[in-house]
Amino acid sequence: MQSSRGALVGAPLLRAALGLGLGPGPRRAASEAHGQGWLQPAGYDTGVKVYNSRTRRKDPLIVGSADATSWYSCGPTVYDHAHLGHACSYVRFDIIRRILTRVFGCNIIMVMGITDVDDKIIRRAREMNVSPTSLANLYEEDFKQDMAALKILPPTVYLRVTENIPQIISFIEGIITKGHAYSTAKGNVYFDLQSRGDKYGKLVGVAPGPVGEPVESDKRHASDFALWKAAKPQEMFWASPWGNGRPGWHIECSTISSLVFGSQLDIHSGGIDLAFPHHENEIAQCEVFHQCKQWGNYFLHSGHLHVKGKEEKMSKSLKNYITIKDFLKTASPDVFRLFCMRSSYRSGELRHGAQGMARRPLGVAPRVWWRLGLPASAIDYSDGAVLEAKHLLLAATAFVEDARAYMRGQLACGPIGEDVLWERLSHTKGAVKAALADDFDTPGAVDAVMDLIHHGNRQLKAVTKFVSGDSGSATLHSVVEELVRFRLKVRQFALATGEATREARRQQLLERQPLLEACDTLRQDLVAHGISIKDRSSTSTWELLGQRAQDHKPGS
């Protein structure tokens, strides 16, 4: 039996291995009554103001320790391939994790739970005529490969549900002992929501209403939720004090997080659809088990990825998804990451007025959506939006190549005002950090960097001259020059959108994509003939491979 603040089985060793120490968590300073009596933590002030779903406002992000900032991330239920909707959430939080680490000095200890036993897993395993364990192992590995392909850092540790059943049972026993859960004659265990009183609803501010229950339900109250589910025929199960069965969904994350972090958790993240009831129930379970006033100081929720032109999120149940593997056949992971950075991680508002229609995510009632204080919008996924990100990335890459060529003395330019560029660089660094400190405003940071690139390109405009050699070489050079000049005109036409509206620009780029692909193919084909074409910000240059010749600009 667990004491109110006792560590779970194996917790001290795991905490020590992760560098979290064994002592009590940081003291907390009481904040204003607003935000359901939220207690502002004491500890390391990161300098970031983050939108906290728990208070429905931007709060200073203060973590227990800069050396070991605790972060729990809800992981996947591994029964199928991951899709771009999942990828969008994981990429966004990976970007935030990197920002906290590289810009604001936090060493993140991230734990991710893997749900490897679930109704969906059992059902899918039956359909495929395999064991649930085999199915879960297959798609867990598939998920990890997808995350690596998207350049997402792995968590500090993955913890599977099936490998922590004794700890989950112990956690449930602790909740029962404290009078907040009950077992039934059928072998189920439920959380007694009424025992929580007005302390339930710290995220959404409301208790759930009655839901449709089967006639044979053995709950005391319709809103109670399962901690332990009695085994059904031909289902996998584990022995427990209440009979054979398996854990409920919400108790898994509470136990796994507590196993590592105890009663103190800095950051909890997940998609907006997990806020209620999943995260709400996690709070209830942990606060009664640990007998603490506040478990989980900051809850970060990401917005949904919507299919362009539809009032629905991308999801497996709606069969409107694109798998990560299919996406990466046509675009790079960097393109998708930039696509995600061009909108707020929580609202989905695109830069330059490209805002999604007002929507709420499926499965989250409107009152929950607005009670969390999140704008009712989602980022639209479309080929045009991805293409815009691709061109933005190409522009940044071309600028970097030009700047490096200039530093090597391989790009002849007019006079460079280096003092002006240094000043702009300093200003951009400040603007980027300020944007990232404001609830991880990646769109603002991207805008600041692109503005610097714009000014840099004006300075690095190539004016290279080429002097031909003998007549044979000159003829060859003339032919190549004409070819590269023609290709440049085609490429410039394909990229030019003029003053068209945002939607018209996307459509034009989509229609002209085959031209860009043809230009890329020609560039690749010429490499076999010893000719290298480099596309720069406003022109294209070429050189003979194997020679340290100066780059040639068509028409010069």
Coordinates of C-alpha atoms in Angstrom, one line a residue:
M1 CA 0.0 0.0 0.0
Q2 CA 1.3 3.4 -0.9
S3 CA 1.7 6.3 1.5
S4 CA 0.3 9.7 0.4
R5 CA 3.7 10.9 -0.8
G6 CA 5.4 7.5 -1.1
A7 CA 7.3 6.7 -4.2
L8 CA 6.0 4.0 -6.5
V9 CA 7.8 0.7 -6.9
G10 CA 11.2 1.3 -8.5
A11 CA 10.7 5.1 -8.6
P12 CA 13.8 6.1 -6.5
L13 CA 16.2 4.2 -8.7
L14 CA 14.7 5.5 -11.9
R15 CA 14.6 9.1 -10.6
A16 CA 18.2 8.9 -9.6
A17 CA 19.2 7.5 -13.0
L18 CA 17.5 10.4 -14.8
G19 CA 19.3 12.9 -12.6
L20 CA 16.1 14.1 -10.8
G21 CA 17.4 13.4 -7.2
L22 CA 15.5 11.9 -4.4
G23 CA 14.5 15.0 -2.3
P24 CA 11.2 16.8 -2.2
G25 CA 10.1 19.1 -4.9
P26 CA 10.4 22.9 -4.9
R27 CA 8.3 25.0 -2.7
R28 CA 5.5 27.0 -4.3
A29 CA 4.5 30.6 -4.0
A30 CA 0.8 31.3 -3.9
S31 CA -0.5 33.3 -6.9
E32 CA -3.7 35.3 -7.4
A33 CA -7.0 33.5 -6.9
H34 CA -7.6 33.6 -10.7
G35 CA -6.9 30.3 -12.5
Q36 CA -8.6 27.9 -10.1
G37 CA -6.2 28.8 -7.2
W38 CA -3.1 28.0 -9.3
L39 CA 0.1 28.0 -7.3
Q40 CA 3.0 29.7 -9.1
P41 CA 6.0 27.4 -8.7
A42 CA 9.3 28.5 -7.1
G43 CA 12.4 27.7 -9.0
Y44 CA 14.2 28.7 -12.2
D45 CA 12.5 31.4 -14.2
T46 CA 13.1 30.6 -17.8
G47 CA 12.2 34.1 -19.0
V48 CA 9.4 32.6 -21.1
K49 CA 5.7 33.4 -20.8
V50 CA 3.7 30.4 -21.8
Y51 CA 0.0 29.9 -22.3
N52 CA -1.1 27.6 -19.5
S53 CA -4.3 25.7 -20.1
R54 CA -4.6 25.3 -16.4
T55 CA -5.0 29.1 -15.8
R56 CA -6.2 30.0 -19.3
R57 CA -3.6 32.8 -19.5
K58 CA 0.1 33.4 -20.2
D59 CA 2.1 32.6 -17.1
P60 CA 5.9 33.0 -16.4
L61 CA 7.4 29.6 -17.0
I62 CA 9.1 28.7 -13.8
V63 CA 10.5 25.2 -13.5
G64 CA 11.7 23.3 -10.5
S65 CA 15.3 23.1 -11.8
A66 CA 17.0 24.2 -15.0
D67 CA 19.2 21.1 -14.7
A68 CA 16.3 18.7 -14.6
T69 CA 13.1 20.2 -16.0
S70 CA 10.4 17.6 -15.8
W71 CA 8.1 17.1 -18.9
Y72 CA 5.5 14.3 -19.4
S73 CA 4.2 13.8 -22.9
C74 CA 1.3 11.6 -23.7
G75 CA 2.5 9.1 -26.3
P76 CA 0.7 7.0 -28.9
T77 CA -1.7 4.2 -28.7
V78 CA 0.2 1.8 -31.0
Y79 CA -2.4 0.1 -33.2
D80 CA -1.7 1.7 -36.7
H81 CA 0.6 4.0 -38.6
A82 CA 1.0 7.5 -37.3
H83 CA -0.3 10.3 -39.6
L84 CA 0.4 14.0 -40.1
G85 CA -2.1 15.0 -37.4
H86 CA 0.1 13.2 -34.9
A87 CA 3.2 14.4 -36.5
C88 CA 2.1 18.1 -36.3
S89 CA 1.7 17.8 -32.5
Y90 CA 4.9 16.0 -31.9
V91 CA 7.0 18.3 -34.2
R92 CA 5.6 21.4 -32.5
F93 CA 6.5 20.1 -29.0
D94 CA 9.9 19.0 -30.2
I95 CA 10.5 22.5 -31.5
I96 CA 9.4 23.9 -28.1
R97 CA 11.7 21.4 -26.3
R98 CA 14.7 22.5 -28.4
I99 CA 13.9 26.2 -27.8
L100 CA 13.8 25.7 -24.0
T101 CA 17.1 23.8 -24.2
R102 CA 19.1 25.9 -26.6
V103 CA 17.7 29.4 -26.0
F104 CA 16.5 29.3 -22.4
G105 CA 18.9 27.0 -20.7
C106 CA 16.7 24.1 -19.6
N107 CA 17.9 20.5 -19.5
I108 CA 14.6 18.6 -20.3
I109 CA 13.9 15.3 -18.7
M110 CA 11.0 14.0 -20.9
V111 CA 9.0 10.9 -20.2
M112 CA 6.6 9.5 -22.8
G113 CA 4.1 6.8 -22.1
I114 CA 3.3 4.2 -24.7
T115 CA -0.2 2.7 -24.6
D116 CA 0.4 -0.8 -25.7
V117 CA -2.8 -2.4 -24.4
D118 CA -6.1 -0.8 -25.4
D119 CA -9.5 -1.7 -27.0
K120 CA -8.3 -0.5 -30.4
I121 CA -5.2 -2.6 -30.2
I122 CA -7.2 -5.7 -29.2
R123 CA -9.7 -5.1 -32.0
R124 CA -7.0 -4.5 -34.7
A125 CA -5.1 -7.6 -33.6
R126 CA -8.1 -9.7 -34.1
E127 CA -8.7 -8.3 -37.5
M128 CA -5.0 -9.1 -38.5
N129 CA -5.0 -12.4 -36.7
V130 CA -2.0 -11.6 -34.6
S131 CA -1.4 -11.2 -30.9
P132 CA -2.0 -7.7 -29.3
T133 CA 1.6 -7.8 -28.1
S134 CA 3.0 -8.4 -31.6
L135 CA 0.8 -5.7 -33.1
A136 CA 1.8 -3.2 -30.4
N137 CA 5.5 -4.0 -30.8
L138 CA 5.2 -3.6 -34.6
Y139 CA 3.5 -0.2 -34.5
E140 CA 5.6 1.1 -31.6
E141 CA 8.8 0.6 -33.7
D142 CA 7.0 2.1 -36.7
F143 CA 6.1 5.2 -34.6
K144 CA 9.7 5.6 -33.4
Q145 CA 11.0 5.3 -37.0
D146 CA 8.5 8.0 -38.1
M147 CA 9.6 10.3 -35.3
A148 CA 13.3 9.9 -36.2
A149 CA 12.5 10.5 -39.8
L150 CA 10.9 13.9 -38.8
K151 CA 14.0 14.7 -36.8
I152 CA 12.1 14.6 -33.5
L153 CA 14.3 14.1 -30.5
P154 CA 13.4 10.9 -28.6
P155 CA 12.2 11.4 -25.0
T156 CA 14.6 10.7 -22.2
V157 CA 12.8 7.5 -21.6
Y158 CA 9.8 5.6 -23.0
L159 CA 7.7 3.7 -20.6
R160 CA 5.2 1.0 -21.8
V161 CA 1.9 0.4 -20.0
T162 CA 2.3 -3.4 -20.0
E163 CA 5.7 -3.2 -18.3
N164 CA 4.3 -1.2 -15.4
I165 CA 1.1 -3.1 -14.4
P166 CA 2.2 -3.7 -10.8
Q167 CA 2.9 0.0 -10.4
I168 CA -0.5 0.8 -11.9
I169 CA -2.3 -1.6 -9.5
S170 CA -0.4 0.0 -6.6
F171 CA -1.5 3.4 -7.7
I172 CA -5.1 2.3 -7.9
E173 CA -4.9 0.8 -4.4
G174 CA -3.7 4.1 -3.1
I175 CA -6.6 6.0 -4.6
I176 CA -9.1 3.5 -3.1
T177 CA -7.4 3.7 0.3
K178 CA -7.9 7.5 0.2
G179 CA -11.6 7.1 -0.4
H180 CA -11.7 8.3 -4.0
A181 CA -12.3 5.0 -5.9
Y182 CA -14.3 1.9 -5.4
S183 CA -14.3 -1.7 -6.8
T184 CA -17.4 -3.5 -8.0
A185 CA -18.7 -7.1 -7.8
K186 CA -17.9 -7.4 -11.6
G187 CA -14.2 -6.7 -10.9
N188 CA -14.1 -3.1 -12.2
V189 CA -12.6 -0.2 -10.3
Y190 CA -14.0 3.3 -10.8
F191 CA -12.9 6.8 -9.7
D192 CA -15.6 8.3 -7.6
L193 CA -16.0 11.7 -9.2
Q194 CA -18.4 13.0 -6.6
S195 CA -15.7 12.5 -3.9
R196 CA -13.6 15.1 -5.7
G197 CA -16.3 17.7 -5.2
D198 CA -15.6 21.2 -6.6
K199 CA -11.9 20.3 -7.1
Y200 CA -12.6 18.6 -10.3
G201 CA -12.5 20.7 -13.5
K202 CA -9.2 22.5 -13.1
L203 CA -8.7 22.5 -16.9
V204 CA -12.1 22.9 -18.3
G205 CA -13.9 24.4 -15.3
V206 CA -16.9 22.1 -15.4
A207 CA -17.7 18.5 -14.3
P208 CA -18.9 16.2 -17.0
G209 CA -22.6 15.7 -17.5
P210 CA -24.3 12.3 -17.6
V211 CA -23.2 10.1 -20.5
G212 CA -25.0 7.2 -22.1
E213 CA -24.2 4.1 -20.1
P214 CA -25.2 0.6 -20.9
V215 CA -28.0 -0.7 -18.7
E216 CA -25.7 -3.2 -17.1
S217 CA -23.1 -0.5 -16.0
D218 CA -22.0 -1.1 -12.4
K219 CA -20.9 2.5 -11.8
R220 CA -22.3 4.4 -8.9
H221 CA -22.6 7.6 -11.0
A222 CA -22.7 8.0 -14.7
S223 CA -19.7 10.4 -14.7
D224 CA -17.3 8.0 -12.8
F225 CA -14.5 6.7 -15.0
A226 CA -12.7 3.4 -15.1
L227 CA -9.3 2.8 -13.3
W228 CA -9.4 -1.0 -13.8
K229 CA -11.4 -2.9 -16.4
A230 CA -12.5 -6.5 -15.7
A231 CA -11.3 -8.9 -18.3
K232 CA -13.6 -9.9 -21.1
P233 CA -13.5 -13.3 -22.9
Q234 CA -10.4 -13.8 -25.1
E235 CA -8.8 -10.6 -24.0
M236 CA -5.3 -10.2 -22.5
F237 CA -5.4 -9.6 -18.8
W238 CA -3.3 -9.3 -15.6
A239 CA -4.2 -10.6 -12.1
S240 CA -5.2 -7.9 -9.5
P241 CA -6.8 -7.7 -6.1
W242 CA -10.1 -7.1 -8.0
G243 CA -9.8 -10.0 -10.4
N244 CA -8.3 -10.4 -13.8
G245 CA -8.3 -7.3 -16.0
R246 CA -6.3 -4.4 -17.4
P247 CA -5.9 -0.7 -16.7
G248 CA -8.1 2.1 -17.7
W249 CA -6.7 4.7 -20.0
H250 CA -6.3 7.7 -17.7
I251 CA -4.6 5.8 -14.9
E252 CA -1.8 4.8 -17.2
C253 CA -0.3 8.3 -17.6
S254 CA -0.8 9.3 -14.0
T255 CA 1.1 6.2 -12.8
I256 CA 3.9 6.5 -15.4
S257 CA 4.5 10.2 -14.8
S258 CA 4.4 9.7 -11.0
L259 CA 6.8 6.8 -11.2
V260 CA 9.5 9.2 -12.5
F261 CA 8.5 12.6 -11.3
G262 CA 6.6 11.9 -8.1
S263 CA 4.1 14.6 -7.1
Q264 CA 6.0 17.4 -8.9
L265 CA 5.6 17.9 -12.6
D266 CA 6.7 21.0 -14.5
I267 CA 5.2 20.5 -18.0
H268 CA 2.5 18.2 -19.4
S269 CA 1.8 18.3 -23.1
G270 CA -0.6 16.8 -25.6
G271 CA -3.1 17.6 -28.3
I272 CA -6.1 19.7 -27.4
D273 CA -8.4 16.7 -27.7
L274 CA -6.6 15.2 -24.7
A275 CA -7.4 18.1 -22.4
F276 CA -10.8 16.6 -21.5
P277 CA -11.4 14.1 -20.2
H278 CA -7.9 12.6 -20.2
H279 CA -5.7 15.4 -18.7
E280 CA -8.6 16.5 -16.4
N281 CA -8.8 12.9 -15.0
E282 CA -5.0 12.7 -14.7
I283 CA -5.0 15.7 -12.5
A284 CA -7.8 14.3 -10.3
Q285 CA -6.0 10.9 -9.9
C286 CA -2.6 12.4 -9.1
E287 CA -3.8 15.0 -6.7
V288 CA -5.7 12.5 -4.6
F289 CA -3.0 9.9 -4.7
H290 CA -0.2 12.3 -3.8
Q291 CA -2.5 14.4 -1.5
C292 CA -1.1 17.5 -3.1
K293 CA -2.8 20.8 -4.0
Q294 CA -1.3 21.0 -7.5
W295 CA 0.0 18.3 -9.8
G296 CA 1.3 19.5 -13.1
N297 CA 2.1 23.2 -13.1
Y298 CA 1.9 23.9 -16.9
F299 CA -0.4 22.2 -19.4
L300 CA 0.5 22.9 -23.0
H301 CA -2.0 21.8 -25.7
S302 CA -1.4 21.9 -29.5
G303 CA -4.1 22.7 -32.0
H304 CA -5.4 20.3 -34.6
L305 CA -4.3 19.8 -38.1
H306 CA -7.4 20.1 -40.4
V307 CA -7.9 18.9 -43.9
K308 CA -8.2 21.9 -46.2
G309 CA -11.7 22.9 -46.8
K310 CA -13.3 20.5 -44.3
E311 CA -14.8 21.0 -40.9
E312 CA -12.9 18.1 -39.4
K313 CA -9.5 17.2 -38.0
M314 CA -7.1 14.8 -39.6
S315 CA -7.8 11.4 -37.9
K316 CA -7.9 7.7 -38.4
S317 CA -11.5 7.4 -37.5
L318 CA -12.5 9.8 -40.2
K319 CA -10.2 8.1 -42.7
N320 CA -9.0 11.4 -44.0
Y321 CA -5.4 11.1 -43.0
I322 CA -2.0 11.1 -44.7
T323 CA 0.6 8.8 -43.2
I324 CA 4.0 10.3 -42.3
K325 CA 5.7 7.8 -44.6
D326 CA 3.6 8.8 -47.6
F327 CA 4.2 12.5 -46.9
L328 CA 8.0 12.0 -46.7
K329 CA 7.9 10.4 -50.2
T330 CA 7.2 13.9 -51.7
A331 CA 8.7 16.4 -49.1
S332 CA 11.5 16.6 -46.7
P333 CA 11.2 16.6 -42.9
D334 CA 12.6 20.1 -42.8
V335 CA 9.7 21.3 -45.0
F336 CA 7.1 19.8 -42.7
R337 CA 8.9 21.3 -39.6
L338 CA 8.9 24.7 -41.3
F339 CA 5.2 24.2 -42.2
C340 CA 4.5 23.6 -38.5
M341 CA 6.6 26.6 -37.4
R342 CA 4.6 29.0 -39.6
S343 CA 1.6 28.8 -37.2
S344 CA 1.2 29.1 -33.5
Y345 CA 1.5 25.7 -31.8
R346 CA -1.8 26.2 -30.1
S347 CA -4.1 28.3 -32.3
G348 CA -3.1 27.3 -35.9
E349 CA -3.1 30.9 -37.1
L350 CA -0.9 31.2 -40.2
R351 CA 1.2 34.2 -40.8
H352 CA 0.2 36.8 -43.5
G353 CA -3.4 36.5 -42.7
A354 CA -3.7 32.9 -43.6
Q355 CA -6.0 31.9 -40.8
G356 CA -8.1 28.8 -40.6
M357 CA -11.9 28.9 -40.3
A358 CA -13.2 29.1 -36.8
R359 CA -13.6 25.5 -35.7
R360 CA -13.6 23.2 -32.7
P361 CA -11.9 19.9 -32.7
L362 CA -14.1 16.8 -32.9
G363 CA -14.6 15.1 -29.6
V364 CA -14.2 18.4 -27.6
A365 CA -17.4 20.2 -26.7
P366 CA -17.5 23.9 -27.7
R367 CA -17.7 24.9 -24.0
V368 CA -14.4 23.0 -23.3
W369 CA -12.7 24.6 -26.3
W370 CA -13.5 28.2 -25.2
R371 CA -13.1 27.5 -21.5
L372 CA -9.5 26.6 -22.2
G373 CA -9.1 30.0 -23.7
L374 CA -7.8 28.7 -27.0
P375 CA -8.8 30.3 -30.3
A376 CA -11.2 28.1 -32.1
S377 CA -9.1 27.6 -35.1
A378 CA -6.9 25.0 -36.6
I379 CA -4.1 24.9 -39.1
D380 CA -5.2 23.8 -42.6
Y381 CA -3.2 21.2 -44.3
S382 CA -3.0 21.5 -48.1
D383 CA -0.5 20.9 -50.9
G384 CA -0.3 24.6 -51.4
A385 CA 0.6 25.3 -47.8
V386 CA 3.4 22.7 -47.9
L387 CA 4.7 24.1 -51.2
E388 CA 4.9 27.6 -49.6
A389 CA 7.0 26.1 -46.8
K390 CA 9.2 24.4 -49.4
H391 CA 9.9 27.6 -51.2
L392 CA 10.6 29.5 -48.0
L393 CA 13.1 26.8 -47.1
L394 CA 14.7 27.0 -50.5
A395 CA 15.0 30.7 -50.2
A396 CA 16.8 30.4 -46.8
T397 CA 19.1 27.6 -48.2
A398 CA 20.0 29.7 -51.2
F399 CA 20.9 32.7 -49.0
V400 CA 23.1 30.5 -46.8
E401 CA 24.9 29.2 -49.9
D402 CA 25.3 32.7 -51.3
A403 CA 26.7 33.9 -47.9
R404 CA 29.2 31.0 -47.7
A405 CA 30.2 31.6 -51.4
Y406 CA 30.9 35.2 -50.6
M407 CA 32.9 34.3 -47.5
R408 CA 35.1 32.0 -49.6
G409 CA 35.6 34.6 -52.2
Q410 CA 33.6 32.7 -54.8
L411 CA 30.7 35.2 -55.2
A412 CA 31.6 38.6 -56.7
C413 CA 29.3 41.3 -55.5
G414 CA 29.1 45.0 -55.2
P415 CA 30.3 46.7 -52.0
I416 CA 28.9 45.0 -48.9
G417 CA 27.9 47.1 -45.9
E418 CA 29.1 44.6 -43.3
D419 CA 28.5 47.0 -40.4
V420 CA 24.8 47.3 -41.5
L421 CA 24.5 43.5 -41.7
W422 CA 26.1 43.0 -38.3
E423 CA 23.6 45.5 -36.9
R424 CA 20.7 43.8 -38.5
L425 CA 22.0 40.4 -37.3
S426 CA 22.1 41.7 -33.7
H427 CA 18.6 43.1 -34.1
T428 CA 17.3 39.8 -35.5
K429 CA 18.8 37.8 -32.7
G430 CA 16.9 40.0 -30.2
A431 CA 13.7 39.8 -32.2
V432 CA 13.9 36.0 -32.4
K433 CA 14.5 35.5 -28.7
A434 CA 11.7 38.0 -27.8
A435 CA 9.3 36.1 -30.1
L436 CA 10.2 32.7 -28.7
A437 CA 9.9 34.0 -25.1
D438 CA 6.3 35.0 -25.9
D439 CA 4.6 31.6 -25.8
F440 CA 7.1 30.2 -28.4
D441 CA 6.0 32.5 -31.2
T442 CA 7.7 30.6 -34.0
P443 CA 5.8 32.5 -36.8
G444 CA 7.3 35.8 -35.4
A445 CA 10.7 34.2 -35.2
V446 CA 10.5 33.0 -38.8
D447 CA 9.4 36.4 -40.0
A448 CA 12.4 38.0 -38.3
V449 CA 14.8 35.6 -39.9
M450 CA 13.3 36.0 -43.4
D451 CA 13.5 39.8 -43.0
L452 CA 17.2 39.4 -42.3
I453 CA 17.6 37.2 -45.4
H454 CA 15.7 39.7 -47.5
H455 CA 18.2 42.5 -46.6
G456 CA 21.1 40.1 -46.9
N457 CA 20.1 39.1 -50.5
R458 CA 20.0 42.8 -51.5
Q459 CA 23.7 43.0 -50.4
L460 CA 24.8 39.7 -52.0
K461 CA 23.3 40.3 -55.4
A462 CA 25.8 38.6 -57.7
V463 CA 27.6 40.6 -60.4
T464 CA 30.1 37.9 -61.5
K465 CA 31.8 38.3 -64.9
F466 CA 33.0 35.4 -67.0
V467 CA 35.8 35.5 -69.6
S468 CA 35.8 32.7 -72.0
G469 CA 39.0 30.8 -73.2
D470 CA 39.6 29.3 -76.6
S471 CA 37.0 29.1 -79.3
G472 CA 36.0 25.5 -78.6
S473 CA 35.6 26.1 -74.9
A474 CA 33.8 29.4 -75.7
T475 CA 31.3 27.6 -77.9
L476 CA 30.6 25.0 -75.1
H477 CA 30.2 27.8 -72.6
S478 CA 27.8 29.7 -74.9
V479 CA 25.6 26.6 -75.2
V480 CA 25.6 26.0 -71.5
E481 CA 24.9 29.7 -70.9
E482 CA 21.9 29.6 -73.2
L483 CA 20.6 26.5 -71.5
V484 CA 21.0 27.8 -68.0
R485 CA 19.5 31.1 -69.0
F486 CA 16.4 29.4 -70.4
R487 CA 16.1 27.3 -67.3
L488 CA 16.4 30.4 -65.1
K489 CA 13.6 32.1 -67.0
V490 CA 11.4 29.0 -66.6
R491 CA 12.2 28.8 -62.9
Q492 CA 11.5 32.5 -62.3
F493 CA 8.2 32.2 -64.1
A494 CA 7.2 29.2 -61.9
L495 CA 8.1 31.0 -58.7
A496 CA 6.6 34.4 -59.6
T497 CA 3.1 35.0 -58.2
G498 CA 2.9 38.7 -58.4
E499 CA 0.2 40.5 -56.4
A500 CA -2.2 37.5 -56.4
T501 CA -4.2 36.7 -53.3
R502 CA -2.9 34.0 -50.9
E503 CA -5.2 31.3 -52.3
A504 CA -4.4 32.3 -55.9
R505 CA -0.7 32.1 -55.1
R506 CA -1.1 28.6 -53.8
Q507 CA -3.0 27.5 -56.9
Q508 CA -0.4 29.1 -59.2
L509 CA 2.4 27.3 -57.4
L510 CA 0.6 24.0 -57.5
E511 CA 0.0 24.4 -61.3
R512 CA 3.6 25.3 -61.9
Q513 CA 5.1 22.6 -59.8
P514 CA 5.9 20.4 -62.8
L515 CA 8.0 23.2 -64.2
L516 CA 10.1 23.4 -61.1
E517 CA 10.5 19.6 -61.1
A518 CA 11.7 19.7 -64.7
C519 CA 14.2 22.4 -63.8
D520 CA 15.5 20.2 -60.9
T521 CA 15.7 17.2 -63.3
L522 CA 17.8 19.1 -65.8
R523 CA 20.1 20.3 -63.1
Q524 CA 20.6 16.7 -61.9
D525 CA 21.1 15.4 -65.4
L526 CA 23.8 18.0 -66.2
V527 CA 25.8 16.8 -63.2
A528 CA 26.5 13.6 -65.2
H529 CA 28.1 15.8 -67.9
G530 CA 30.3 17.6 -65.4
I531 CA 28.2 20.7 -65.1
S532 CA 26.9 22.0 -61.8
I533 CA 24.1 24.5 -61.6
K534 CA 23.5 26.4 -58.4
D535 CA 20.2 28.2 -57.8
R536 CA 20.7 31.3 -55.8
S537 CA 18.3 33.8 -54.4
S538 CA 17.7 35.8 -57.6
T539 CA 19.8 34.0 -60.3
S540 CA 21.5 30.7 -61.2
T541 CA 25.2 30.1 -61.6
W542 CA 27.1 27.2 -63.1
E543 CA 30.6 25.7 -63.1
L544 CA 32.5 22.8 -64.5
L545 CA 32.9 20.1 -61.9
G546 CA 36.5 19.2 -61.0
Q547 CA 37.7 22.7 -61.8
R548 CA 38.2 25.5 -59.4
A549 CA 36.7 27.9 -61.9
Q550 CA 34.6 30.9 -60.9
D551 CA 30.9 30.6 -61.0
H552 CA 29.3 31.7 -64.3
K553 CA 26.1 33.8 -64.4
P554 CA 24.0 33.5 -67.6
G555 CA 24.1 36.7 -69.6
S556 CA 27.3 38.0 -68.0

